[in-house]
């Protein structure tokens, strides 16, 4: 298994000012685990379908046929793309169509002070809320929150109060990196290998 670290930049397409994160993962991470990490560093809630596009190939969770794409769980990132500066795609929520670009900023990242193989180093701006209606809906959402006279102002405030990442108060310029890295450490701990599987019968 490749034990090098990749420094990646992920950004949401078609949104300005840019919503982005810089984060580190092992080159040997499988795409299904990369999806988990992306959900945490971005601030999504893993409530919708997703897929990766690397070159001309598509990778998704548990495809039902070859036409759907390849199974993301059996491929490691470093086996599919390794060159510094290369970019690949990640699509979250096939309804709202949140397209992300992911770029390899460094394909052999080293930080002697880091104690985690998965870590977020930098991020700007809050993740849009789930089910807001994609990029057009997000722009309308932000405008409504800024304008107390907007017909949806109060409805959006109440609706967003149920979202966990920003303590019920949405600020499009806020990104809480300490909270994100705490969640990443929990994810690493909880997803560790176990002696026994979930199954009643172990082979």
Tab-separated table of C-alpha atoms in Angstrom:
chain	number	residue	atom	x	y	z
A	1	UNK	CA	0.000	0.000	0.000
A	2	UNK	CA	1.250	3.459	-0.896
A	3	UNK	CA	2.015	5.332	2.342
A	4	UNK	CA	2.738	8.715	0.731
A	5	UNK	CA	0.476	11.625	1.611
A	6	UNK	CA	-1.381	13.788	-0.871
A	7	UNK	CA	-2.177	17.431	-0.235
A	8	UNK	CA	-5.472	18.080	-2.024
A	9	UNK	CA	-7.513	21.159	-2.750
A	10	UNK	CA	-11.263	20.732	-3.168
A	11	UNK	CA	-13.467	23.565	-4.354
A	12	UNK	CA	-17.109	23.958	-5.247
A	13	UNK	CA	-17.552	24.802	-8.910
A	14	UNK	CA	-19.468	27.931	-10.025
A	15	UNK	CA	-19.408	29.693	-6.647
A	16	UNK	CA	-17.568	32.955	-5.986
A	17	UNK	CA	-15.991	33.892	-3.651
A	18	UNK	CA	-14.520	30.410	-3.672
A	19	UNK	CA	-15.557	27.744	-1.180
A	20	UNK	CA	-12.516	25.501	-0.804
A	21	UNK	CA	-10.528	23.269	1.532
A	22	UNK	CA	-6.902	22.102	1.621
A	23	UNK	CA	-6.610	18.674	3.215
A	24	UNK	CA	-4.231	15.734	3.505
A	25	UNK	CA	-4.997	12.059	2.862
A	26	UNK	CA	-2.863	8.957	2.291
A	27	UNK	CA	-2.215	8.252	-1.382
A	28	UNK	CA	-3.496	4.749	-0.683
A	29	UNK	CA	-6.922	5.878	0.506
A	30	UNK	CA	-9.814	4.110	-1.211
A	31	UNK	CA	-12.337	6.296	-2.997
A	32	UNK	CA	-15.151	5.341	-0.634
A	33	UNK	CA	-13.092	6.562	2.329
A	34	UNK	CA	-12.086	9.677	0.375
A	35	UNK	CA	-15.807	10.366	0.011
A	36	UNK	CA	-16.188	10.105	3.801
A	37	UNK	CA	-13.340	12.571	4.333
A	38	UNK	CA	-14.739	15.004	1.748
A	39	UNK	CA	-18.104	14.985	3.503
A	40	UNK	CA	-16.409	15.989	6.760
A	41	UNK	CA	-14.020	18.634	5.427
A	42	UNK	CA	-16.689	20.268	3.279
A	43	UNK	CA	-19.474	20.113	5.861
A	44	UNK	CA	-21.956	17.941	3.945
A	45	UNK	CA	-24.129	15.388	5.756
A	46	UNK	CA	-23.757	12.340	3.454
A	47	UNK	CA	-27.477	12.372	2.708
A	48	UNK	CA	-27.279	11.935	-1.076
A	49	UNK	CA	-25.638	9.931	-3.855
A	50	UNK	CA	-22.178	10.824	-5.082
A	51	UNK	CA	-19.594	9.878	-7.679
A	52	UNK	CA	-16.003	10.488	-8.755
A	53	UNK	CA	-14.793	11.212	-12.286
A	54	UNK	CA	-11.136	10.456	-12.934
A	55	UNK	CA	-10.110	10.723	-16.548
A	56	UNK	CA	-12.889	9.187	-18.632
A	57	UNK	CA	-14.013	6.799	-15.884
A	58	UNK	CA	-16.721	7.133	-13.252
A	59	UNK	CA	-16.604	5.598	-9.779
A	60	UNK	CA	-19.657	5.256	-7.546
A	61	UNK	CA	-20.877	3.408	-4.473
A	62	UNK	CA	-22.106	-0.145	-5.182
A	63	UNK	CA	-22.868	0.145	-8.932
A	64	UNK	CA	-25.559	-2.203	-10.211
A	65	UNK	CA	-23.966	-2.556	-13.653
A	66	UNK	CA	-20.761	-1.645	-15.508
A	67	UNK	CA	-22.673	1.122	-17.275
A	68	UNK	CA	-23.229	2.834	-13.888
A	69	UNK	CA	-19.491	3.059	-13.267
A	70	UNK	CA	-16.840	1.199	-11.296
A	71	UNK	CA	-17.084	0.326	-7.589
A	72	UNK	CA	-15.303	3.115	-5.705
A	73	UNK	CA	-14.587	0.865	-2.744
A	74	UNK	CA	-12.018	-1.281	-4.569
A	75	UNK	CA	-9.873	1.526	-5.996
A	76	UNK	CA	-7.145	3.513	-4.261
A	77	UNK	CA	-6.618	7.157	-5.155
A	78	UNK	CA	-2.879	6.803	-5.753
A	79	UNK	CA	-3.425	3.983	-8.245
A	80	UNK	CA	-5.730	6.153	-10.358
A	81	UNK	CA	-4.119	9.584	-10.266
A	82	UNK	CA	-0.729	10.608	-8.943
A	83	UNK	CA	0.696	13.570	-10.841
A	84	UNK	CA	1.017	16.885	-9.045
A	85	UNK	CA	-1.342	19.481	-10.494
A	86	UNK	CA	-3.834	16.957	-11.857
A	87	UNK	CA	-7.537	17.554	-11.197
A	88	UNK	CA	-10.466	15.156	-10.945
A	89	UNK	CA	-14.158	15.536	-10.207
A	90	UNK	CA	-16.481	14.730	-7.329
A	91	UNK	CA	-20.232	15.141	-7.689
A	92	UNK	CA	-22.450	15.203	-4.608
A	93	UNK	CA	-26.261	15.079	-4.711
A	94	UNK	CA	-27.437	14.193	-8.207
A	95	UNK	CA	-30.432	16.503	-7.723
A	96	UNK	CA	-28.733	19.693	-6.525
A	97	UNK	CA	-25.613	18.697	-8.523
A	98	UNK	CA	-22.826	20.015	-6.326
A	99	UNK	CA	-19.797	19.642	-8.586
A	100	UNK	CA	-16.382	19.756	-6.911
A	101	UNK	CA	-12.934	19.961	-8.485
A	102	UNK	CA	-10.142	18.206	-6.580
A	103	UNK	CA	-6.526	19.081	-7.406
A	104	UNK	CA	-3.347	17.367	-6.208
A	105	UNK	CA	-1.297	20.236	-4.800
A	106	UNK	CA	1.477	17.963	-3.545
A	107	UNK	CA	1.877	14.249	-4.281
A	108	UNK	CA	4.497	13.650	-1.576
A	109	UNK	CA	3.417	15.880	1.282
A	110	UNK	CA	5.482	15.905	4.468
A	111	UNK	CA	4.749	17.742	7.700
A	112	UNK	CA	6.877	16.520	10.635
A	113	UNK	CA	4.571	18.271	13.108
A	114	UNK	CA	1.417	16.523	11.923
A	115	UNK	CA	0.168	13.577	13.970
A	116	UNK	CA	-2.684	12.478	11.703
A	117	UNK	CA	-2.725	10.918	8.238
A	118	UNK	CA	-5.953	12.763	7.479
A	119	UNK	CA	-6.119	16.463	8.307
A	120	UNK	CA	-7.643	19.687	7.048
A	121	UNK	CA	-5.067	22.478	6.782
A	122	UNK	CA	-7.101	25.369	5.463
A	123	UNK	CA	-10.600	26.271	4.371
A	124	UNK	CA	-12.623	29.252	3.331
A	125	UNK	CA	-16.347	29.906	3.635
A	126	UNK	CA	-19.206	27.769	4.841
A	127	UNK	CA	-20.600	24.779	3.013
A	128	UNK	CA	-24.047	25.398	1.494
A	129	UNK	CA	-26.919	23.720	3.318
A	130	UNK	CA	-28.264	20.424	2.024
A	131	UNK	CA	-31.268	20.513	-0.333
A	132	UNK	CA	-31.036	24.257	-0.907
A	133	UNK	CA	-31.456	23.830	-4.664
A	134	UNK	CA	-27.921	23.777	-6.015
A	135	UNK	CA	-25.933	26.881	-6.931
A	136	UNK	CA	-28.964	29.047	-7.911
A	137	UNK	CA	-30.827	28.046	-4.758
A	138	UNK	CA	-27.781	28.780	-2.611
A	139	UNK	CA	-27.452	32.303	-4.014
A	140	UNK	CA	-31.139	32.933	-3.301
A	141	UNK	CA	-30.732	31.468	0.198
A	142	UNK	CA	-27.825	33.831	0.984
A	143	UNK	CA	-29.721	36.831	-0.340
A	144	UNK	CA	-32.781	35.954	1.727
A	145	UNK	CA	-30.753	35.670	4.932
A	146	UNK	CA	-29.177	39.090	4.328
A	147	UNK	CA	-32.506	40.784	3.619
A	148	UNK	CA	-34.884	40.793	6.583
A	149	UNK	CA	-37.688	41.866	4.233
A	150	UNK	CA	-37.231	38.908	1.893
A	151	UNK	CA	-40.334	36.707	1.876
A	152	UNK	CA	-38.276	33.610	2.797
A	153	UNK	CA	-36.043	35.273	5.393
A	154	UNK	CA	-37.705	33.863	8.501
A	155	UNK	CA	-38.383	30.462	6.929
A	156	UNK	CA	-34.726	30.023	6.004
A	157	UNK	CA	-33.570	31.073	9.487
A	158	UNK	CA	-35.798	28.455	11.104
A	159	UNK	CA	-34.855	25.823	8.528
A	160	UNK	CA	-31.109	26.322	8.930
A	161	UNK	CA	-31.324	26.206	12.735
A	162	UNK	CA	-31.589	22.407	12.368
A	163	UNK	CA	-28.160	22.083	10.755
A	164	UNK	CA	-25.323	21.027	13.097
A	165	UNK	CA	-22.146	22.461	11.597
A	166	UNK	CA	-22.616	26.140	12.435
A	167	UNK	CA	-24.613	25.971	15.657
A	168	UNK	CA	-27.869	26.989	14.009
A	169	UNK	CA	-26.595	30.358	12.750
A	170	UNK	CA	-25.508	30.482	9.117
A	171	UNK	CA	-22.599	32.725	8.196
A	172	UNK	CA	-21.392	32.150	4.639
A	173	UNK	CA	-17.892	33.400	5.552
A	174	UNK	CA	-17.326	31.051	8.505
A	175	UNK	CA	-15.338	27.816	8.441
A	176	UNK	CA	-14.594	26.066	11.738
A	177	UNK	CA	-11.452	24.084	10.967
A	178	UNK	CA	-10.898	22.963	14.580
A	179	UNK	CA	-14.316	21.308	14.629
A	180	UNK	CA	-13.618	19.666	11.274
A	181	UNK	CA	-10.309	18.197	12.418
A	182	UNK	CA	-11.950	16.895	15.577
A	183	UNK	CA	-14.509	15.087	13.398
A	184	UNK	CA	-11.716	13.688	11.207
A	185	UNK	CA	-9.921	12.273	14.248
A	186	UNK	CA	-13.145	10.627	15.396
A	187	UNK	CA	-13.658	9.214	11.919
A	188	UNK	CA	-10.167	7.698	11.903
A	189	UNK	CA	-10.754	6.173	15.307
A	190	UNK	CA	-14.199	4.792	14.547
A	191	UNK	CA	-13.264	3.402	11.121
A	192	UNK	CA	-10.255	1.424	12.353
A	193	UNK	CA	-9.950	-2.287	11.591
A	194	UNK	CA	-11.628	-4.615	14.107
A	195	UNK	CA	-10.866	-8.186	15.112
A	196	UNK	CA	-14.416	-9.290	14.302
A	197	UNK	CA	-16.720	-8.100	11.536
A	198	UNK	CA	-20.360	-7.066	11.975
A	199	UNK	CA	-21.479	-10.482	10.695
A	200	UNK	CA	-22.705	-13.231	13.004
A	201	UNK	CA	-20.432	-15.679	11.194
A	202	UNK	CA	-16.817	-14.728	10.669
A	203	UNK	CA	-14.724	-16.529	8.128
